[in-house]
Amino acid sequence: SSWRPSSRASPTAAASSAAPSPVASATSASGSASASASASSSPLALAQPSVESQPDSLRCLVNKMRPFAQQDWEPSDLVEFYGHQLRAEAAKAADTMIDAAATDGVTLLVSSAYRSYAVQQQTYQYWVSVNGQKVADQLSARPGYSEHQTGLAIDFASPEGCRLEECYRDTLAGQWLAKNAPRYGYILRFPDGRQSVTGYRFEPWHYRYVGVQIAQEYVSSGAKTFEEFIGTGAAPDYASAS
Ligand SMILES: [Zn+2]
């Protein structure tokens, strides 16, 4: 999801009340959404349709219906990554991927990677202040609901521009990633036309590390979203209004 630096002011206490009970959210996610998901995804062969709840698992699914149980959870193995931070395994794979792209003449820039709960509070509040909450919820995750907090997600950029915009799809970097990222363990997390499942508009710049093995399972499963692949059903919006 989108990131734009705002002030470095310390996070306000107001936003920390936004997280509802994770247990209740997870229950309603699987209960209300599984029917619609299965109706649109009959031929899926799910290798391991488990629901992973450990945030340090490569199968961890975070979305608007599945926030972090511990809202300010932090990875234990963050490393420096192009001026940002990322979990060690994801960073190593991304380094390999960035080198491979360079060999093909394509420059992958890193716009954002790990974002802590506190930073996400600033990000979300920025978008709320600019656009109001309704639009902000389509652009940025609420704190405690962002995949960036796993330390496994990267927002890429390109020297051609189109940063955090849909036209990123048409840049050399966007095209290269769409074709090659799964080979390095990264999947496109918010595909075009799947907002009803993922809760987010098309984000051709946002990639999630799941590891090479799961990425290959994902591609061969035919799933169009990680939600379908994991088998939790859709997460089109938050369970609660605020
Ligand atoms: Zn993102």
Short mmCIF file of N, CA, C and O in Angstrom, two decimals, residues 124-210:
data_model
loop_
_atom_site.label_atom_id
_atom_site.label_comp_id
_atom_site.label_asym_id
_atom_site.label_seq_id
_atom_site.Cartn_x
_atom_site.Cartn_y
_atom_site.Cartn_z
N TYR A 124 -1.06 6.46 7.59
CA TYR A 124 -2.52 6.44 7.46
C TYR A 124 -3.13 7.80 7.81
O TYR A 124 -4.00 8.30 7.10
N GLN A 125 -2.64 8.40 8.89
CA GLN A 125 -3.16 9.70 9.29
C GLN A 125 -2.89 10.77 8.24
O GLN A 125 -3.69 11.68 8.04
N TYR A 126 -1.75 10.61 7.54
CA TYR A 126 -1.46 11.55 6.45
C TYR A 126 -2.55 11.47 5.38
O TYR A 126 -3.09 12.47 4.94
N TRP A 127 -2.86 10.22 4.97
CA TRP A 127 -3.86 10.05 3.90
C TRP A 127 -5.24 10.48 4.37
O TRP A 127 -6.02 11.03 3.60
N VAL A 128 -5.57 10.26 5.62
CA VAL A 128 -6.85 10.70 6.15
C VAL A 128 -6.92 12.23 6.11
O VAL A 128 -7.94 12.82 5.71
N SER A 129 -5.82 12.87 6.46
CA SER A 129 -5.82 14.33 6.50
C SER A 129 -5.95 14.91 5.09
O SER A 129 -6.53 15.98 4.91
N VAL A 130 -5.40 14.20 4.11
CA VAL A 130 -5.44 14.71 2.73
C VAL A 130 -6.77 14.39 2.06
O VAL A 130 -7.36 15.23 1.37
N ASN A 131 -7.27 13.17 2.26
CA ASN A 131 -8.39 12.68 1.45
C ASN A 131 -9.63 12.31 2.25
O ASN A 131 -10.64 11.96 1.65
N GLY A 132 -9.54 12.31 3.56
CA GLY A 132 -10.65 11.78 4.35
C GLY A 132 -10.50 10.28 4.51
O GLY A 132 -9.79 9.61 3.76
N GLN A 133 -11.21 9.73 5.48
CA GLN A 133 -11.00 8.33 5.84
C GLN A 133 -11.43 7.36 4.74
O GLN A 133 -10.78 6.36 4.49
N LYS A 134 -12.53 7.68 4.06
CA LYS A 134 -13.05 6.73 3.07
C LYS A 134 -12.03 6.49 1.95
O LYS A 134 -11.76 5.34 1.58
N VAL A 135 -11.47 7.56 1.42
CA VAL A 135 -10.46 7.41 0.37
C VAL A 135 -9.17 6.86 0.96
O VAL A 135 -8.51 6.02 0.36
N ALA A 136 -8.82 7.31 2.15
CA ALA A 136 -7.59 6.83 2.78
C ALA A 136 -7.60 5.32 2.93
O ALA A 136 -6.58 4.66 2.75
N ASP A 137 -8.77 4.77 3.23
CA ASP A 137 -8.86 3.33 3.42
C ASP A 137 -8.63 2.54 2.14
O ASP A 137 -8.37 1.34 2.17
N GLN A 138 -8.73 3.20 1.01
CA GLN A 138 -8.43 2.52 -0.25
C GLN A 138 -6.98 2.69 -0.66
O GLN A 138 -6.50 2.00 -1.56
N LEU A 139 -6.28 3.60 0.00
CA LEU A 139 -4.91 3.92 -0.39
C LEU A 139 -3.89 3.39 0.60
O LEU A 139 -2.75 3.11 0.24
N SER A 140 -4.26 3.26 1.84
CA SER A 140 -3.31 2.98 2.90
C SER A 140 -3.97 2.13 3.96
O SER A 140 -5.15 2.32 4.28
N ALA A 141 -3.22 1.18 4.49
CA ALA A 141 -3.76 0.34 5.56
C ALA A 141 -3.81 1.11 6.87
O ALA A 141 -2.96 1.96 7.14
N ARG A 142 -4.81 0.80 7.66
CA ARG A 142 -4.82 1.31 9.03
C ARG A 142 -3.67 0.67 9.80
O ARG A 142 -3.25 -0.46 9.48
N PRO A 143 -3.16 1.36 10.82
CA PRO A 143 -2.07 0.76 11.62
C PRO A 143 -2.51 -0.58 12.21
O PRO A 143 -3.64 -0.70 12.69
N GLY A 144 -1.63 -1.58 12.14
CA GLY A 144 -1.97 -2.91 12.63
C GLY A 144 -2.60 -3.80 11.57
O GLY A 144 -2.84 -4.97 11.82
N TYR A 145 -2.83 -3.24 10.36
CA TYR A 145 -3.44 -3.99 9.26
C TYR A 145 -2.55 -4.00 8.01
O TYR A 145 -3.00 -4.45 6.97
N SER A 146 -1.34 -3.47 8.10
CA SER A 146 -0.52 -3.33 6.90
C SER A 146 0.41 -4.51 6.72
O SER A 146 1.11 -4.93 7.65
N GLU A 147 0.45 -5.02 5.50
CA GLU A 147 1.39 -6.09 5.18
C GLU A 147 2.84 -5.62 5.33
O GLU A 147 3.73 -6.43 5.59
N HIS A 148 3.06 -4.33 5.22
CA HIS A 148 4.43 -3.82 5.38
C HIS A 148 4.96 -4.08 6.79
O HIS A 148 6.18 -4.14 6.99
N GLN A 149 4.07 -4.24 7.75
CA GLN A 149 4.50 -4.49 9.13
C GLN A 149 5.08 -5.90 9.30
O GLN A 149 5.77 -6.18 10.27
N THR A 150 4.82 -6.80 8.35
CA THR A 150 5.41 -8.14 8.41
C THR A 150 6.91 -8.11 8.12
O THR A 150 7.61 -9.06 8.45
N GLY A 151 7.39 -7.05 7.48
CA GLY A 151 8.78 -7.03 7.03
C GLY A 151 9.02 -7.86 5.80
O GLY A 151 10.15 -8.19 5.47
N LEU A 152 7.92 -8.20 5.10
CA LEU A 152 8.01 -9.07 3.92
C LEU A 152 7.49 -8.39 2.66
O LEU A 152 7.37 -9.03 1.62
N ALA A 153 7.14 -7.11 2.73
CA ALA A 153 6.54 -6.42 1.59
C ALA A 153 7.42 -5.26 1.15
O ALA A 153 8.04 -4.58 1.96
N ILE A 154 7.47 -5.08 -0.18
CA ILE A 154 8.25 -3.99 -0.77
C ILE A 154 7.37 -3.21 -1.74
O ILE A 154 6.64 -3.80 -2.53
N ASP A 155 7.45 -1.88 -1.67
CA ASP A 155 6.92 -1.03 -2.72
C ASP A 155 8.10 -0.63 -3.60
O ASP A 155 9.01 0.05 -3.14
N PHE A 156 8.06 -1.08 -4.86
CA PHE A 156 9.13 -0.74 -5.78
C PHE A 156 8.82 0.56 -6.51
O PHE A 156 7.66 1.00 -6.57
N ALA A 157 9.86 1.15 -7.06
CA ALA A 157 9.72 2.33 -7.91
C ALA A 157 10.53 2.10 -9.18
O ALA A 157 11.05 1.00 -9.40
N SER A 158 10.62 3.14 -9.99
CA SER A 158 11.30 3.02 -11.28
C SER A 158 11.89 4.37 -11.64
O SER A 158 11.30 5.41 -11.32
N PRO A 159 13.05 4.39 -12.33
CA PRO A 159 13.58 5.68 -12.80
C PRO A 159 12.63 6.37 -13.77
O PRO A 159 12.72 7.58 -13.97
N GLU A 160 11.69 5.61 -14.35
CA GLU A 160 10.75 6.19 -15.30
C GLU A 160 9.64 6.97 -14.61
O GLU A 160 8.83 7.64 -15.27
N GLY A 161 9.55 6.84 -13.29
CA GLY A 161 8.47 7.53 -12.58
C GLY A 161 7.30 6.60 -12.32
O GLY A 161 7.48 5.42 -12.11
N CYS A 162 6.09 7.19 -12.34
CA CYS A 162 4.88 6.42 -12.03
C CYS A 162 5.00 5.77 -10.65
O CYS A 162 4.59 4.63 -10.44
N ARG A 163 5.51 6.52 -9.71
CA ARG A 163 5.70 5.99 -8.37
C ARG A 163 4.36 5.91 -7.64
O ARG A 163 3.63 6.89 -7.56
N LEU A 164 4.05 4.72 -7.17
CA LEU A 164 2.80 4.46 -6.45
C LEU A 164 1.58 4.84 -7.29
O LEU A 164 0.55 5.25 -6.76
N GLU A 165 1.71 4.68 -8.60
CA GLU A 165 0.57 4.93 -9.49
C GLU A 165 0.39 3.73 -10.41
O GLU A 165 1.32 2.97 -10.67
N GLU A 166 -0.84 3.63 -10.93
CA GLU A 166 -1.17 2.45 -11.73
C GLU A 166 -0.29 2.33 -12.97
O GLU A 166 -0.02 1.22 -13.46
N CYS A 167 0.20 3.46 -13.48
CA CYS A 167 1.05 3.42 -14.67
C CYS A 167 2.38 2.73 -14.40
O CYS A 167 3.14 2.46 -15.34
N TYR A 168 2.66 2.42 -13.13
CA TYR A 168 3.88 1.66 -12.83
C TYR A 168 3.88 0.33 -13.58
O TYR A 168 4.93 -0.20 -13.93
N ARG A 169 2.68 -0.20 -13.83
CA ARG A 169 2.56 -1.45 -14.57
C ARG A 169 3.29 -1.38 -15.92
O ARG A 169 3.82 -2.39 -16.39
N ASP A 170 3.29 -0.21 -16.53
CA ASP A 170 3.83 -0.07 -17.89
C ASP A 170 5.30 0.30 -17.92
O ASP A 170 5.88 0.39 -19.00
N THR A 171 5.90 0.54 -16.76
CA THR A 171 7.33 0.83 -16.73
C THR A 171 8.11 -0.47 -16.96
O THR A 171 7.57 -1.58 -16.79
N LEU A 172 9.37 -0.32 -17.33
CA LEU A 172 10.21 -1.51 -17.50
C LEU A 172 10.25 -2.31 -16.21
O LEU A 172 10.17 -3.55 -16.23
N ALA A 173 10.37 -1.61 -15.07
CA ALA A 173 10.43 -2.29 -13.78
C ALA A 173 9.13 -3.04 -13.49
O ALA A 173 9.15 -4.20 -13.07
N GLY A 174 8.01 -2.38 -13.73
CA GLY A 174 6.72 -3.02 -13.48
C GLY A 174 6.51 -4.25 -14.34
O GLY A 174 6.00 -5.27 -13.87
N GLN A 175 6.90 -4.15 -15.59
CA GLN A 175 6.75 -5.28 -16.50
C GLN A 175 7.68 -6.42 -16.10
O GLN A 175 7.30 -7.59 -16.14
N TRP A 176 8.90 -6.05 -15.72
CA TRP A 176 9.87 -7.09 -15.34
C TRP A 176 9.39 -7.83 -14.09
O TRP A 176 9.45 -9.06 -14.02
N LEU A 177 8.92 -7.08 -13.12
CA LEU A 177 8.45 -7.69 -11.87
C LEU A 177 7.25 -8.61 -12.13
O LEU A 177 7.18 -9.72 -11.58
N ALA A 178 6.31 -8.14 -12.93
CA ALA A 178 5.12 -8.94 -13.20
C ALA A 178 5.50 -10.30 -13.78
O ALA A 178 4.87 -11.32 -13.48
N LYS A 179 6.55 -10.30 -14.58
CA LYS A 179 6.95 -11.54 -15.25
C LYS A 179 7.85 -12.41 -14.37
O LYS A 179 7.73 -13.64 -14.38
N ASN A 180 8.73 -11.77 -13.60
CA ASN A 180 9.82 -12.53 -12.98
C ASN A 180 9.78 -12.65 -11.46
O ASN A 180 10.48 -13.50 -10.90
N ALA A 181 9.01 -11.83 -10.78
CA ALA A 181 9.09 -11.79 -9.31
C ALA A 181 8.87 -13.15 -8.64
O ALA A 181 9.58 -13.47 -7.68
N PRO A 182 7.90 -13.96 -9.09
CA PRO A 182 7.69 -15.24 -8.39
C PRO A 182 8.92 -16.15 -8.39
O PRO A 182 9.11 -16.94 -7.46
N ARG A 183 9.75 -16.01 -9.40
CA ARG A 183 10.98 -16.79 -9.48
C ARG A 183 11.90 -16.51 -8.29
O ARG A 183 12.72 -17.34 -7.91
N TYR A 184 11.74 -15.34 -7.70
CA TYR A 184 12.57 -14.94 -6.56
C TYR A 184 11.79 -14.95 -5.25
O TYR A 184 12.28 -14.47 -4.23
N GLY A 185 10.59 -15.50 -5.30
CA GLY A 185 9.81 -15.66 -4.07
C GLY A 185 8.87 -14.51 -3.77
O GLY A 185 8.31 -14.44 -2.67
N TYR A 186 8.67 -13.62 -4.72
CA TYR A 186 7.79 -12.46 -4.52
C TYR A 186 6.54 -12.58 -5.39
O TYR A 186 6.62 -12.97 -6.55
N ILE A 187 5.39 -12.22 -4.81
CA ILE A 187 4.14 -12.22 -5.58
C ILE A 187 3.49 -10.84 -5.54
O ILE A 187 3.61 -10.10 -4.57
N LEU A 188 2.81 -10.53 -6.66
CA LEU A 188 2.02 -9.30 -6.73
C LEU A 188 0.84 -9.45 -5.78
O LEU A 188 0.03 -10.36 -5.92
N ARG A 189 0.73 -8.56 -4.84
CA ARG A 189 -0.23 -8.78 -3.76
C ARG A 189 -1.61 -8.18 -4.03
O ARG A 189 -2.61 -8.70 -3.52
N PHE A 190 -1.66 -7.09 -4.81
CA PHE A 190 -2.93 -6.42 -5.06
C PHE A 190 -3.15 -6.30 -6.56
O PHE A 190 -2.96 -5.23 -7.15
N PRO A 191 -3.59 -7.40 -7.19
CA PRO A 191 -3.71 -7.41 -8.66
C PRO A 191 -4.87 -6.55 -9.15
O PRO A 191 -5.77 -6.18 -8.38
N ASP A 192 -4.85 -6.30 -10.46
CA ASP A 192 -5.88 -5.49 -11.11
C ASP A 192 -7.24 -6.18 -11.01
O ASP A 192 -7.36 -7.38 -11.24
N GLY A 193 -8.25 -5.42 -10.62
CA GLY A 193 -9.61 -5.94 -10.62
C GLY A 193 -9.95 -6.87 -9.47
O GLY A 193 -10.95 -7.58 -9.53
N ARG A 194 -9.16 -6.88 -8.43
CA ARG A 194 -9.40 -7.80 -7.31
C ARG A 194 -9.64 -7.07 -6.00
O ARG A 194 -9.46 -7.65 -4.92
N GLN A 195 -10.05 -5.83 -6.05
CA GLN A 195 -10.27 -5.07 -4.82
C GLN A 195 -11.33 -5.72 -3.94
O GLN A 195 -11.26 -5.63 -2.71
N SER A 196 -12.30 -6.40 -4.56
CA SER A 196 -13.35 -7.05 -3.77
C SER A 196 -12.80 -8.19 -2.93
O SER A 196 -13.45 -8.64 -1.99
N VAL A 197 -11.61 -8.68 -3.28
CA VAL A 197 -10.98 -9.76 -2.50
C VAL A 197 -9.89 -9.21 -1.59
O VAL A 197 -9.85 -9.52 -0.40
N THR A 198 -9.01 -8.37 -2.13
CA THR A 198 -7.85 -7.92 -1.37
C THR A 198 -8.15 -6.68 -0.52
O THR A 198 -7.43 -6.41 0.44
N GLY A 199 -9.17 -5.91 -0.91
CA GLY A 199 -9.47 -4.67 -0.20
C GLY A 199 -8.72 -3.47 -0.73
O GLY A 199 -8.91 -2.36 -0.22
N TYR A 200 -7.87 -3.69 -1.74
CA TYR A 200 -7.07 -2.59 -2.27
C TYR A 200 -7.15 -2.53 -3.78
O TYR A 200 -7.26 -3.57 -4.45
N ARG A 201 -7.05 -1.31 -4.28
CA ARG A 201 -6.97 -1.13 -5.73
C ARG A 201 -5.66 -1.72 -6.25
O ARG A 201 -4.77 -2.04 -5.49
N PHE A 202 -5.60 -1.85 -7.56
CA PHE A 202 -4.42 -2.39 -8.23
C PHE A 202 -3.16 -1.64 -7.78
O PHE A 202 -3.09 -0.42 -7.88
N GLU A 203 -2.19 -2.39 -7.25
CA GLU A 203 -0.92 -1.80 -6.85
C GLU A 203 0.22 -2.56 -7.53
O GLU A 203 0.80 -3.48 -6.95
N PRO A 204 0.52 -2.20 -8.79
CA PRO A 204 1.55 -2.95 -9.53
C PRO A 204 2.96 -2.82 -8.95
O PRO A 204 3.87 -3.49 -9.41
N TRP A 205 3.10 -2.00 -7.91
CA TRP A 205 4.42 -1.78 -7.28
C TRP A 205 4.61 -2.59 -5.99
O TRP A 205 5.69 -2.66 -5.47
N HIS A 206 3.55 -3.16 -5.45
CA HIS A 206 3.62 -3.78 -4.12
C HIS A 206 3.79 -5.30 -4.25
O HIS A 206 2.91 -5.98 -4.76
N TYR A 207 4.94 -5.77 -3.78
CA TYR A 207 5.24 -7.21 -3.84
C TYR A 207 5.48 -7.76 -2.45
O TYR A 207 6.06 -7.10 -1.58
N ARG A 208 5.06 -8.99 -2.26
CA ARG A 208 5.14 -9.65 -0.96
C ARG A 208 6.03 -10.88 -1.07
O ARG A 208 5.84 -11.73 -1.95
N TYR A 209 6.99 -10.99 -0.18
CA TYR A 209 7.85 -12.17 -0.16
C TYR A 209 7.13 -13.34 0.52
O TYR A 209 6.62 -13.21 1.64
N VAL A 210 7.07 -14.47 -0.16
CA VAL A 210 6.52 -15.69 0.42
C VAL A 210 7.52 -16.84 0.32
O VAL A 210 7.24 -17.95 0.78
#
